[in-house]
XYZ file of C-alpha atoms in Angstrom:
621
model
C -0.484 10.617 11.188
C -2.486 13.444 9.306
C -3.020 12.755 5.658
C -5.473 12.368 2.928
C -8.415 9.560 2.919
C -11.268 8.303 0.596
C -13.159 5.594 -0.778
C -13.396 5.419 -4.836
C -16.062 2.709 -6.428
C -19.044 1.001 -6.649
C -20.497 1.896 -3.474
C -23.469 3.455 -2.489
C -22.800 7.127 -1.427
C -24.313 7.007 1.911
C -22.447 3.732 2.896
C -18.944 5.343 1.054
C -19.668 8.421 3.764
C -20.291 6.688 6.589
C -16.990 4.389 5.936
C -14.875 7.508 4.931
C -15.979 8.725 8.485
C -14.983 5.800 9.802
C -11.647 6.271 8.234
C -10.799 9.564 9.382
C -11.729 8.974 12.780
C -9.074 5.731 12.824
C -6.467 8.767 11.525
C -8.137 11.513 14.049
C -5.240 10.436 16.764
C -5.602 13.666 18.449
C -9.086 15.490 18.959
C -7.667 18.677 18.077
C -7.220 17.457 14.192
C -9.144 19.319 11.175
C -11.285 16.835 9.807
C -12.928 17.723 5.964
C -14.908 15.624 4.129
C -16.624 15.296 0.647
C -18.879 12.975 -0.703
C -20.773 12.172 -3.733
C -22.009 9.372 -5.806
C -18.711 7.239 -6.415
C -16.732 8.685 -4.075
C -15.976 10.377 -0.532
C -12.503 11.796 0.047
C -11.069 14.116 2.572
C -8.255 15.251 5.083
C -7.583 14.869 8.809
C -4.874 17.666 8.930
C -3.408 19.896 12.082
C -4.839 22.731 10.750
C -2.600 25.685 10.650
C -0.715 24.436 7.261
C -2.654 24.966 4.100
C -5.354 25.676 6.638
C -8.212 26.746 4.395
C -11.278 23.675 3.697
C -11.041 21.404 1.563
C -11.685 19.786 -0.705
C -10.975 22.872 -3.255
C -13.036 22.878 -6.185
C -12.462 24.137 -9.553
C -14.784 26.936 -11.185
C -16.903 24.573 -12.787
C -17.472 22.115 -9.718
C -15.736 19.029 -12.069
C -12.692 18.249 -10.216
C -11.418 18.572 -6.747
C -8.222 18.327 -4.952
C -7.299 16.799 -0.984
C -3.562 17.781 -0.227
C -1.492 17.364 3.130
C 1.870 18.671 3.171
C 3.745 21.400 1.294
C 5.076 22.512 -1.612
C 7.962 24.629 -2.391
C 9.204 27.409 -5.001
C 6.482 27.364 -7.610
C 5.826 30.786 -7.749
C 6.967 31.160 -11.839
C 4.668 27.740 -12.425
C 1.891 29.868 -10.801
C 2.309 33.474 -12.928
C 2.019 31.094 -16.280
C -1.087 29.525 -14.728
C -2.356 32.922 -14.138
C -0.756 34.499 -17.755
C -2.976 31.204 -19.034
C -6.332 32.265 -17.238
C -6.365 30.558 -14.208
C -7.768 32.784 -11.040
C -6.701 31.779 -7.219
C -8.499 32.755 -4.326
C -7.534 30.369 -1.869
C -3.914 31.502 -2.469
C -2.413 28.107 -1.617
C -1.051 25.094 -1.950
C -4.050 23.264 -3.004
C -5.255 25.279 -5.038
C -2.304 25.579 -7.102
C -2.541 21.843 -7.464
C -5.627 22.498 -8.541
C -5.422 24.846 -11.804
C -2.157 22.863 -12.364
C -3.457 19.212 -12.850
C -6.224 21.513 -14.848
C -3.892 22.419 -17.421
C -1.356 19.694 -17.674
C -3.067 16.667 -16.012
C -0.957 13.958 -15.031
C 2.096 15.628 -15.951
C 1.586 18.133 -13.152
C 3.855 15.762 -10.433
C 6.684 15.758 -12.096
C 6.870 19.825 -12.264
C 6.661 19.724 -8.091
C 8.965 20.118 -5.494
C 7.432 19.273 -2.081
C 6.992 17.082 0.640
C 3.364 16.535 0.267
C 0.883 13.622 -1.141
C -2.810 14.404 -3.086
C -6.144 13.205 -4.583
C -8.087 14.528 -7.518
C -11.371 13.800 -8.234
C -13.420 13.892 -11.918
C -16.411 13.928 -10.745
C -17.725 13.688 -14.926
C -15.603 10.899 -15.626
C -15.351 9.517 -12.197
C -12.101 9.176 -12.088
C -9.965 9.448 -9.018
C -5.799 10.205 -9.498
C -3.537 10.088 -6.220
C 0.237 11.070 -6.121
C 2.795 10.735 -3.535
C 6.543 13.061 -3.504
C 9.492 11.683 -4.842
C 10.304 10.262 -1.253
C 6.877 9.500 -0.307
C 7.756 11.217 3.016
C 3.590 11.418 3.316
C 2.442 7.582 3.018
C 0.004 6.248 1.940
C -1.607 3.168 1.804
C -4.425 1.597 -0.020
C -6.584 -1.553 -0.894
C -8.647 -2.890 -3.700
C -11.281 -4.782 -3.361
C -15.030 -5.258 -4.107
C -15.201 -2.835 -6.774
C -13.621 0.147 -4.367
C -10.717 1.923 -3.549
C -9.824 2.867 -0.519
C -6.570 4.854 1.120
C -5.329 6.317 4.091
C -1.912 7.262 6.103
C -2.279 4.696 8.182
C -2.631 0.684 7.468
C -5.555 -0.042 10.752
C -7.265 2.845 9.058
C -8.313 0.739 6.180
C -9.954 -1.912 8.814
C -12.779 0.635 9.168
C -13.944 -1.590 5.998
C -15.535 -4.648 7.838
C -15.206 -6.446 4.522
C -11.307 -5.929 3.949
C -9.512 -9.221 4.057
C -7.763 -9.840 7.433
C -5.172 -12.084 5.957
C -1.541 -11.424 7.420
C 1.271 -11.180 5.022
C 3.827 -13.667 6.466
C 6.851 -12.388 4.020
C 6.149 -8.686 5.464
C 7.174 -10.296 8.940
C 9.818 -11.833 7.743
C 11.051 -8.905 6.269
C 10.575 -6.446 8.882
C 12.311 -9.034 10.988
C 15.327 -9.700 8.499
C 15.888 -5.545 7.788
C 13.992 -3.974 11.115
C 11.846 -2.878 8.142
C 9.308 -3.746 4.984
C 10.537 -3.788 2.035
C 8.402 -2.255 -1.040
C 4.541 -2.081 -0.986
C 3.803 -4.790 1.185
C 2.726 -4.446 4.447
C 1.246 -6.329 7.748
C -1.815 -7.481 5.558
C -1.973 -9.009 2.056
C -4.923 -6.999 0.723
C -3.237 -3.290 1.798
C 0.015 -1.905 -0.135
C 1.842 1.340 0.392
C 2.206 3.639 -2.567
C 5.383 3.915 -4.082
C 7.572 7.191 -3.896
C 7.224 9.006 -7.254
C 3.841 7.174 -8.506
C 0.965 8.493 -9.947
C -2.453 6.283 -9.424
C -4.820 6.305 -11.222
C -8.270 4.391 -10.556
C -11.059 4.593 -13.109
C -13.633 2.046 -14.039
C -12.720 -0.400 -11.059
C -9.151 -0.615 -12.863
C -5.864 0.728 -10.419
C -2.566 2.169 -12.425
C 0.439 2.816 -11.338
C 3.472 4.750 -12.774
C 6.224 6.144 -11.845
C 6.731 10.001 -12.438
C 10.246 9.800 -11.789
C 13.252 7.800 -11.222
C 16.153 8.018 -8.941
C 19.341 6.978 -11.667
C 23.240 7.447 -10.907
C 25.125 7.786 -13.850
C 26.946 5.228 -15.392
C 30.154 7.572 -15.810
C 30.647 10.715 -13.850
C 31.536 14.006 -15.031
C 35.078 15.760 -13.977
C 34.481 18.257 -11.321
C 37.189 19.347 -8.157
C 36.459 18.573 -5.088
C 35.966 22.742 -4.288
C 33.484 22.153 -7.082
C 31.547 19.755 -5.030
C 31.569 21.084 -2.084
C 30.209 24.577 -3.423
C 27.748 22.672 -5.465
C 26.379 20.919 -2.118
C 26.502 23.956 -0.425
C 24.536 26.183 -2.754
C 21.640 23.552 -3.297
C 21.166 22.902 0.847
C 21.160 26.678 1.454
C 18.222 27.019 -1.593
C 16.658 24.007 0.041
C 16.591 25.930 3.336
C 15.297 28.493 1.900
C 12.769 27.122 -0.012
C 11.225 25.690 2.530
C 11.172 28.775 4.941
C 10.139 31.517 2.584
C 6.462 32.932 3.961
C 4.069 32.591 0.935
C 1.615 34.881 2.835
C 1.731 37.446 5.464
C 1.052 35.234 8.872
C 2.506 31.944 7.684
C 5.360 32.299 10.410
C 5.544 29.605 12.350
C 7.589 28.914 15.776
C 10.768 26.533 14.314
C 12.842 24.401 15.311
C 15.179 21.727 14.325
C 16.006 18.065 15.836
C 19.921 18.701 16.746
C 21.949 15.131 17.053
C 25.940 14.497 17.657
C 26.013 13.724 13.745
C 27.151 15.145 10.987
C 23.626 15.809 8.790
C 21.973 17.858 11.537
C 25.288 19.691 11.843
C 25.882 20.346 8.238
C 21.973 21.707 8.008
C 21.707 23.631 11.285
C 25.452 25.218 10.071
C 22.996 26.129 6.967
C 20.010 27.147 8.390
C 22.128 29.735 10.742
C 23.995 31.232 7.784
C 20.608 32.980 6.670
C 19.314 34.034 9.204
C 16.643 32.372 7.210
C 14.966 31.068 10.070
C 14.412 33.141 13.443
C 13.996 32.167 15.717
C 15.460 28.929 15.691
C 15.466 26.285 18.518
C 16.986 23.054 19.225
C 16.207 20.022 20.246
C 17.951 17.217 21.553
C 16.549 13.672 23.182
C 18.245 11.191 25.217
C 19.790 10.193 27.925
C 21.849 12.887 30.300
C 25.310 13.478 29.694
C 25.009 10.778 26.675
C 27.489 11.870 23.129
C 24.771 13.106 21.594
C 23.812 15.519 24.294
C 26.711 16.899 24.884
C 28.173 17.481 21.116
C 24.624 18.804 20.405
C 24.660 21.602 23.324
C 28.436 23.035 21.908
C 26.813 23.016 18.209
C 23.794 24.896 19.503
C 26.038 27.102 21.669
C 28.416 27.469 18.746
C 25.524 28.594 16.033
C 23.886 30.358 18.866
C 20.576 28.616 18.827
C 17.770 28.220 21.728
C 18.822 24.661 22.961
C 16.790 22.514 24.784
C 17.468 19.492 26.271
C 14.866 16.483 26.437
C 15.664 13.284 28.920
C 14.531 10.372 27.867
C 12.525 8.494 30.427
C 13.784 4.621 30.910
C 9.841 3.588 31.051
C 8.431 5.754 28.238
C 7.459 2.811 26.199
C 4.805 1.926 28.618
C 3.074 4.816 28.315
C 3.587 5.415 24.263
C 4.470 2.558 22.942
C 0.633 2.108 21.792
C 0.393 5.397 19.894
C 4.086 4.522 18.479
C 2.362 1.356 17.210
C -0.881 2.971 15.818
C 0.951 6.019 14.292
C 3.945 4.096 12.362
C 2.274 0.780 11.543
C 3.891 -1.218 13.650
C 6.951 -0.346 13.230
C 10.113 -1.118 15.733
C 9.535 0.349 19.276
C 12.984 0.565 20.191
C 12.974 3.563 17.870
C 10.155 5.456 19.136
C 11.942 7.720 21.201
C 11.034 11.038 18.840
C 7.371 10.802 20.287
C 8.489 10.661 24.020
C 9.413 14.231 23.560
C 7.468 15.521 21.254
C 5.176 17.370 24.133
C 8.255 19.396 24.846
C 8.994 20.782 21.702
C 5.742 21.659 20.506
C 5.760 23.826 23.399
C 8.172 25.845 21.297
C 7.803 24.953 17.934
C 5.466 23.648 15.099
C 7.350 23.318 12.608
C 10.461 21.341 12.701
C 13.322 20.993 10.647
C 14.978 17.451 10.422
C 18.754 16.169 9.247
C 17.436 12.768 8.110
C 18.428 11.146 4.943
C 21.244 13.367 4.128
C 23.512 10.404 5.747
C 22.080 8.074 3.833
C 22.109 9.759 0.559
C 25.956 11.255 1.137
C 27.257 7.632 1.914
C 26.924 6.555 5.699
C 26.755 3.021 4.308
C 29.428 2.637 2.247
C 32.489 1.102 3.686
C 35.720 0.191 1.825
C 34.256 -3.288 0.542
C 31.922 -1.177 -1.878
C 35.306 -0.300 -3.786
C 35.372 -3.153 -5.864
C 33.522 -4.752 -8.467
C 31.598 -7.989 -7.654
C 30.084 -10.571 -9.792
C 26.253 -9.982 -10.658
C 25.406 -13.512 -8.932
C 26.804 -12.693 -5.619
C 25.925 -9.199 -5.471
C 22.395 -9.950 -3.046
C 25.204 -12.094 -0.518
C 27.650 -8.932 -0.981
C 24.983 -6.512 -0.112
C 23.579 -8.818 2.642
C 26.601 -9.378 4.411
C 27.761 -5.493 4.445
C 24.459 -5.428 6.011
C 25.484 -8.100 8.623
C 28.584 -6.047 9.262
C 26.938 -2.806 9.932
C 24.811 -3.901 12.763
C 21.124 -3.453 10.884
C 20.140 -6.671 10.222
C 17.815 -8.123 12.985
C 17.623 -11.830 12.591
C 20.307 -13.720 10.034
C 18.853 -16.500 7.663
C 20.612 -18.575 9.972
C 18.592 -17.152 13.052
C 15.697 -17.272 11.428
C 15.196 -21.171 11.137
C 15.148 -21.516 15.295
C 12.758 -18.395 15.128
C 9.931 -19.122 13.079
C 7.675 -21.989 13.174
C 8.138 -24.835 10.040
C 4.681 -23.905 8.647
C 5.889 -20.276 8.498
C 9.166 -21.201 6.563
C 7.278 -22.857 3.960
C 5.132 -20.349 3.287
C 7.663 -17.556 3.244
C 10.116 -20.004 1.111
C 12.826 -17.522 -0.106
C 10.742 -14.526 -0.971
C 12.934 -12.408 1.887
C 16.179 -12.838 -0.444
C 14.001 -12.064 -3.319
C 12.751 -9.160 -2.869
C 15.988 -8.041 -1.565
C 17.666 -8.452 -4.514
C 15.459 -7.175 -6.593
C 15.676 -4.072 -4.228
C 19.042 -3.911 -5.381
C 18.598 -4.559 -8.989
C 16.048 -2.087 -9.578
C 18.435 0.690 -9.347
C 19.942 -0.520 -12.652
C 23.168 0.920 -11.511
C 26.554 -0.761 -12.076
C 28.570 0.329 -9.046
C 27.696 -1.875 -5.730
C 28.127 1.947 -3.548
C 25.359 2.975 -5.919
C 22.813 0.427 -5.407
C 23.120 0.176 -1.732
C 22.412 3.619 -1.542
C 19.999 3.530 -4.050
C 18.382 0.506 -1.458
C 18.821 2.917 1.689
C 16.855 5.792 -0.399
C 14.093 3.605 -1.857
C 13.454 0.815 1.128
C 15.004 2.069 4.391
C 14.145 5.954 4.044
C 10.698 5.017 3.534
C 9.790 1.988 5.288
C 11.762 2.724 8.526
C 13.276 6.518 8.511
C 10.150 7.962 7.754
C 8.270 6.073 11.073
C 10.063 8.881 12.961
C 8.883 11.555 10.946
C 5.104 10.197 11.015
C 5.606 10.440 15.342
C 6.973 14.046 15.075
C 3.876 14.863 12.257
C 1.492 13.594 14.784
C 1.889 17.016 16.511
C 3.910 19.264 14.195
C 4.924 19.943 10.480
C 8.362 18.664 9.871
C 10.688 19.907 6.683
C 13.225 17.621 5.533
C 15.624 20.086 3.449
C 17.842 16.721 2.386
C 15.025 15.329 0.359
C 14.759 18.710 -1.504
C 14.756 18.022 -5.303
C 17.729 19.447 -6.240
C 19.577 18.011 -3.184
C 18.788 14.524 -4.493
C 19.618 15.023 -8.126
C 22.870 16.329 -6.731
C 23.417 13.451 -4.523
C 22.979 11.029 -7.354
C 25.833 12.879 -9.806
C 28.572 12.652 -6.984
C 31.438 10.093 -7.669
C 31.186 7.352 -4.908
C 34.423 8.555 -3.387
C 33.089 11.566 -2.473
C 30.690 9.573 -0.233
C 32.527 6.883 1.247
C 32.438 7.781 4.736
C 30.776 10.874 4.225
C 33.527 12.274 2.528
C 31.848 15.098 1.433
C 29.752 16.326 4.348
C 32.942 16.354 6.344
C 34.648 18.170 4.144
C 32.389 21.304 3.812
C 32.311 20.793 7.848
C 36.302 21.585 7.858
C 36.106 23.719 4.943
C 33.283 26.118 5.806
C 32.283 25.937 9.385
C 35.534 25.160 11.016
C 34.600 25.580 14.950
C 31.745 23.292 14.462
C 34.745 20.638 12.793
C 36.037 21.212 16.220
C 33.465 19.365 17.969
C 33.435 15.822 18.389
C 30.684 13.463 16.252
C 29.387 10.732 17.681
C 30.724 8.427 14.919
C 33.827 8.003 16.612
C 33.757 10.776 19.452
C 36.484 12.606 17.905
C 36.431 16.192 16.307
C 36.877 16.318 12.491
C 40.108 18.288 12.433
C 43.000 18.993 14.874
C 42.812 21.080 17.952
C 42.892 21.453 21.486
C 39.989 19.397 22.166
C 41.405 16.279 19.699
C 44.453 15.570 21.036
C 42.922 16.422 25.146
C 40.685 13.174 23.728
C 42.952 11.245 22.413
C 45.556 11.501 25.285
C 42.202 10.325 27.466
C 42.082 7.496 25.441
C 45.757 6.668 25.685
C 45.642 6.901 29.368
C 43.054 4.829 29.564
C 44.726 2.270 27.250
C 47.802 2.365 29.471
C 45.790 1.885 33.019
C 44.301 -0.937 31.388
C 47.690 -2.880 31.183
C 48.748 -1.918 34.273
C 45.582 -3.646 35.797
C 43.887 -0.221 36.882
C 40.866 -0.213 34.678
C 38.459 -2.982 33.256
C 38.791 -1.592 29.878
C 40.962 0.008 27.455
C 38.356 1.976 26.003
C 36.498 4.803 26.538
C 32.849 3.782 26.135
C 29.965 5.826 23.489
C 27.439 7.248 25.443
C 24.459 6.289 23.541
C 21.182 8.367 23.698
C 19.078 5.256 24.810
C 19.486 2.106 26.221
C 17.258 -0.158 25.863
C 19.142 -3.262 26.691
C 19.030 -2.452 30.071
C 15.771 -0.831 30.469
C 14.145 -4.368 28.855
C 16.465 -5.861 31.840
C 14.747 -3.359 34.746
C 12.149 -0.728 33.971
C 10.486 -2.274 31.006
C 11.027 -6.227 31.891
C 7.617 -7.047 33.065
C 5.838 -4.932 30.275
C 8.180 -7.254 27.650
C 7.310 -10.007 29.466
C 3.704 -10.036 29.405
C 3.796 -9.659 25.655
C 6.209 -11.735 24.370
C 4.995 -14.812 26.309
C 1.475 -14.391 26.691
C -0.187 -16.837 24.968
C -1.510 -14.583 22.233
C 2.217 -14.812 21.250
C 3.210 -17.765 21.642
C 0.214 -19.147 19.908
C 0.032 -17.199 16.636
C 1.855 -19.229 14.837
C 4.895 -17.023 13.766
C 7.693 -17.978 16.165
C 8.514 -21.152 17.562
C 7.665 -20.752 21.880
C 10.584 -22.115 23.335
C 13.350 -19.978 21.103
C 10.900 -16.990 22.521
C 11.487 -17.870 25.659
C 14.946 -18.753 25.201
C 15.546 -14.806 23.384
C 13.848 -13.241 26.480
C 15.861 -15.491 28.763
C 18.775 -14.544 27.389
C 17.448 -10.831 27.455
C 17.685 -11.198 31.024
C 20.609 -12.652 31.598
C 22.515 -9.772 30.033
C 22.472 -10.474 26.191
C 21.815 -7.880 24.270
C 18.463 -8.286 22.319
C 16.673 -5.408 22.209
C 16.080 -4.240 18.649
C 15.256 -7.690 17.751
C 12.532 -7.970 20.879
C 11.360 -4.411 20.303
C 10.614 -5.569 16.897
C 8.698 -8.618 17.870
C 7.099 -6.621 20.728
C 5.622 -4.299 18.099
C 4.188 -6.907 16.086
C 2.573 -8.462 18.757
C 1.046 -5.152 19.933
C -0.276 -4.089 16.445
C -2.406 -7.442 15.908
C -3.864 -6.670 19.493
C -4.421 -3.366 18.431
C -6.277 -4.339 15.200
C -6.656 -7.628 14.151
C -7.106 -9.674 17.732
């Protein structure tokens, strides 16, 4: 994925440029990317970017040729920040966002993150004091990840891009597998390797004199008590800070910043809510949609009648059974590692950047309006069995991979021992950190600070391989809302549904793929129910297999391990490079991929292992 990369330290310059080359050629995925690069005696820093964002070279200097700046991303609605920069004697040339950075961490210094509202992540360099300050967004929706060692600094978007350093330590972090294999995810810094962690949302580092710092710029909090608003209060409120997040993030800064848009257009209800938005403008024309999957599945279908409804250009995306053979090694390279069973965003990403490059994208605003929360978060649970609470709601959703239980036929005994309850741990402290009294709060407070960034965001880094993607939900104000709204209001999306039948009635008329029913009565509710009550009836008079009508999910992977993709899963799962690493135990491999075949349904938890596998080939083998 683009980003920002660099080497700080005690490193002689011409080795600390040929190593930050190095770098940015493990980030270069495409050989259309903008490379820059800077270097001088204690550091070399740059950008691989796609160059039409913020297009101008950097690094960006200030007047006196003391401190630089290397941004990717954007930033948003700083325009009155600017005119007291400029009433304070600052002059811009470069007229973007960079350079705004720029004169901004000039007057307030490491204050300036905490006055931003952006999706975006950036270096400064002192060259005087030799000093080198990095900050990610409040979501870390750019990451980044870095290593100490040997008197140097290093970072980069992308862990393998760190092994350009032939002296990094190899050594696999056996909790991070654990984890990713308990949650489908990491949890907090760690990652594949014990010497490289990912920078935390909200932190400022700061590395000077060999020493690293990090703090925290800003901290997601829900209230202990809530003020007294009606529920016409809420929903206005909600309302009013999406449509300025839209807008924020569309508004030209200069004359020929228009880009092509689009906007990823699912069966849910965040992509509804925020297309509903983005047509009220028009702040965005013209706008297309996009919609992967499989043909005829919930998702396409509800998404076409949206699109029709808001009178969008829709396009429709299949989603080839054997994709994964033929991306599943970029998937790997561009998200760490991460799950391949969700890779599905870069199988048609060709498509839409046919169309568009920039794309607007729905995630998180589940997450942060309650998608989680189901009627067991209305109680109050003692402190010590809060981390069993949380893990069992877990359980009950579907998103836990492998149980504890699981786990002890899956890994080998020398891999137990050395992970030895650290898992739990740091899930509990996951919890705890968000200080906040109400169970609803802290798992969403979880979703927003572990699975947002350490699984959402994978998707986003596919899609940012090729285009820019906006996220309006993680929109400052959107968040600070989020966190002030009474749980009730976001048990089952309360909320989002409401300004659905509220505002944009027609649109309540079409069925979600939650439960494949619209949101409010009408002619197309009870024709679906009555379906479903036929079908309920033929079942008990022994003229149908089921009593249910069956989701039509956008993949399925299940079967295509079974037939398309079953020698492919094969080969890597019980080669002997997997069998003999250490980390699982051979015969319960065998015995999951047996199974597999027989018609159980393991495919998340053999994509994940897959994707393990695949990265240490990739990098470490």
């Amino acid at each position: 994925m683009p980003g920002i990369i660099g080497i700080a330290g005690n490193i002689d310059a011409d080795l600390s440029h040929q190593l930050c080359k190095k770098i940015a050629q493990a980030v270069k995925h495409e050989a259309w990317y903008q490379v820059e690069q800077h270097t001088e005696q204690g550091c070399s820093l740059g950008r691989v970017g796609l160059g039409f964002i913020n297009s101008e070279p950097q690094p960006i200097w200030n007047e006196d040729q003391t401190i630089c700046v290397v941004m990717e991303g954007e930033l948003y609605d700083y325009a009155a920040l600017k005119e007291g920069l400029i009433r304070q004697g600052h002059r811009f040339t470069a007229d973007n966002d960079a350079e705004f950075l720029l004169h901004l961490y000039e007057e307030v210094g490491e204050e300036f993150a905490a006055l931003l509202n952006g999706s975006f992540v950036v270096a400064f360099w002192e060259s005087r004091a030799h000093k080198l300050v990095i900050a990610t967004d409040r979501m870390s929706s750019y990451p980044l990840y870095y290593a100490h060692h040997r008197q140097r600094l290093l970072f980069a978007p992308n862990v393998h891009a760190l092994l350009a350093d032939s002296e990094l330590d190899r050594t696999v972090d056996r909790v991070a597998i654990a984890q990713a294999l308990t949650f489908d995810h990491i949890l907090g810094e760690r990652t594949w390797l014990d010497a490289v962690h990912l920078m935390p949302p909200a932190s400022l580092l700061v590395y000077i004199e060999d020493v690293v710092q990090i703090r925290t710029y800003w901290t997601l909090k829900y209230p202990d008590y809530a003020e007294l608003h009606s529920e016409q209060d809420y929903v206005d409120a909600f309302l009013h800070h999406l449509h300025k997040a839209v807008k924020r993030q569309s508004v030209k800064k200069q004359p020929g910043d228009a880009l092509p848009a689009g906007m990823m257009l699912s069966g849910g209800l965040d992509s509804r809510v925020l297309a509903a938005v983005m047509r009220d403008g028009p702040l965005v024309e013209p706008l297309h949609t996009f919609t992967w999957g499989i043909p005829n599945c919930d998702d396409a279908r509800f998404a076409k009648d949206v699109a029709h409804e808001i009178g969008t250009a829709h396009h429709f995306v299949e989603l080839q059974p054997d994709y994964l053979l033929t991306h599943a090694a970029k998937g790997v390279r561009l998200t760490n590692g991460s799950n391949c069973v969700h890779y599905h965003s870069l199988a048609a990403l060709t498509q839409e950047a046919n169309y568009a490059r920039v794309i607007y994208k729905g995630v998180m605003g589940d997450a942060m309006m309650g998608t989680a929360l189901t009627r067991h978060f209305w109680a109050d649970y003692d402190h010590a069995e809060q981390p069993a609470f949380h893990l069992r709601t877990h359980y009950d959703r579907g998103v836990l991979l492998f149980t504890p239980e699981e786990q002890v036929a899956l890994f080998t005994d020398a891999f137990q021992q050395q992970v030895n309850g650290a898992v739990m741990e740091s899930y509990s402290h996951g919890m705890t950190a968000s200080q906040a009294k109400q169970v609803a709060d802290q798992r969403i407070y979880f979703d927003l600070r572990q699975r947002i960034p350490r699984m959402t965001w994978n998707g986003i880094e596919l899609m940012r391989s090729q285009m820019m993607v906006r996220i309006p939900y993680a929109d400052n104000d959107v968040i600070e809302f989020s966190t002030q709204l009474p749980p009730g209001f976001r048990f089952e999306r309360y909320l989002m549904k409401k300004v659905l039948t509220d505002q944009y009635k027609k649109l309540a008329q079409i069925p979600i793929t939650e439960n494949g029913l619209p949101l409010t009565s009408c002619a197309r509710d009870v024709l679906i129910r009555s379906q479903r009550l036929l079908a309920w009836h033929l079942n008990r008079m022994g003229l149908r297999n089921t009593p249910f009508i069956p989701k039509r999910s956008y993949a399925n992977y299940d079967l295509w391990f079974r037939t398309y993709l079953r020698e492919w899963l094969e080969h890597v799962l019980l080669g002997k490079q997997t069998l003999e690493r250490g980390y699982f135990a051979p015969n319960h491999v065998r015995q999951l991929v047996a199974e597999q075949m027989a018609g159980a349904n393991h495919a998340v938890k053999l994509g994940a292992m897959v994707s393990l596998e695949l990265w240490h080939r990739q990098f470490l083998d």
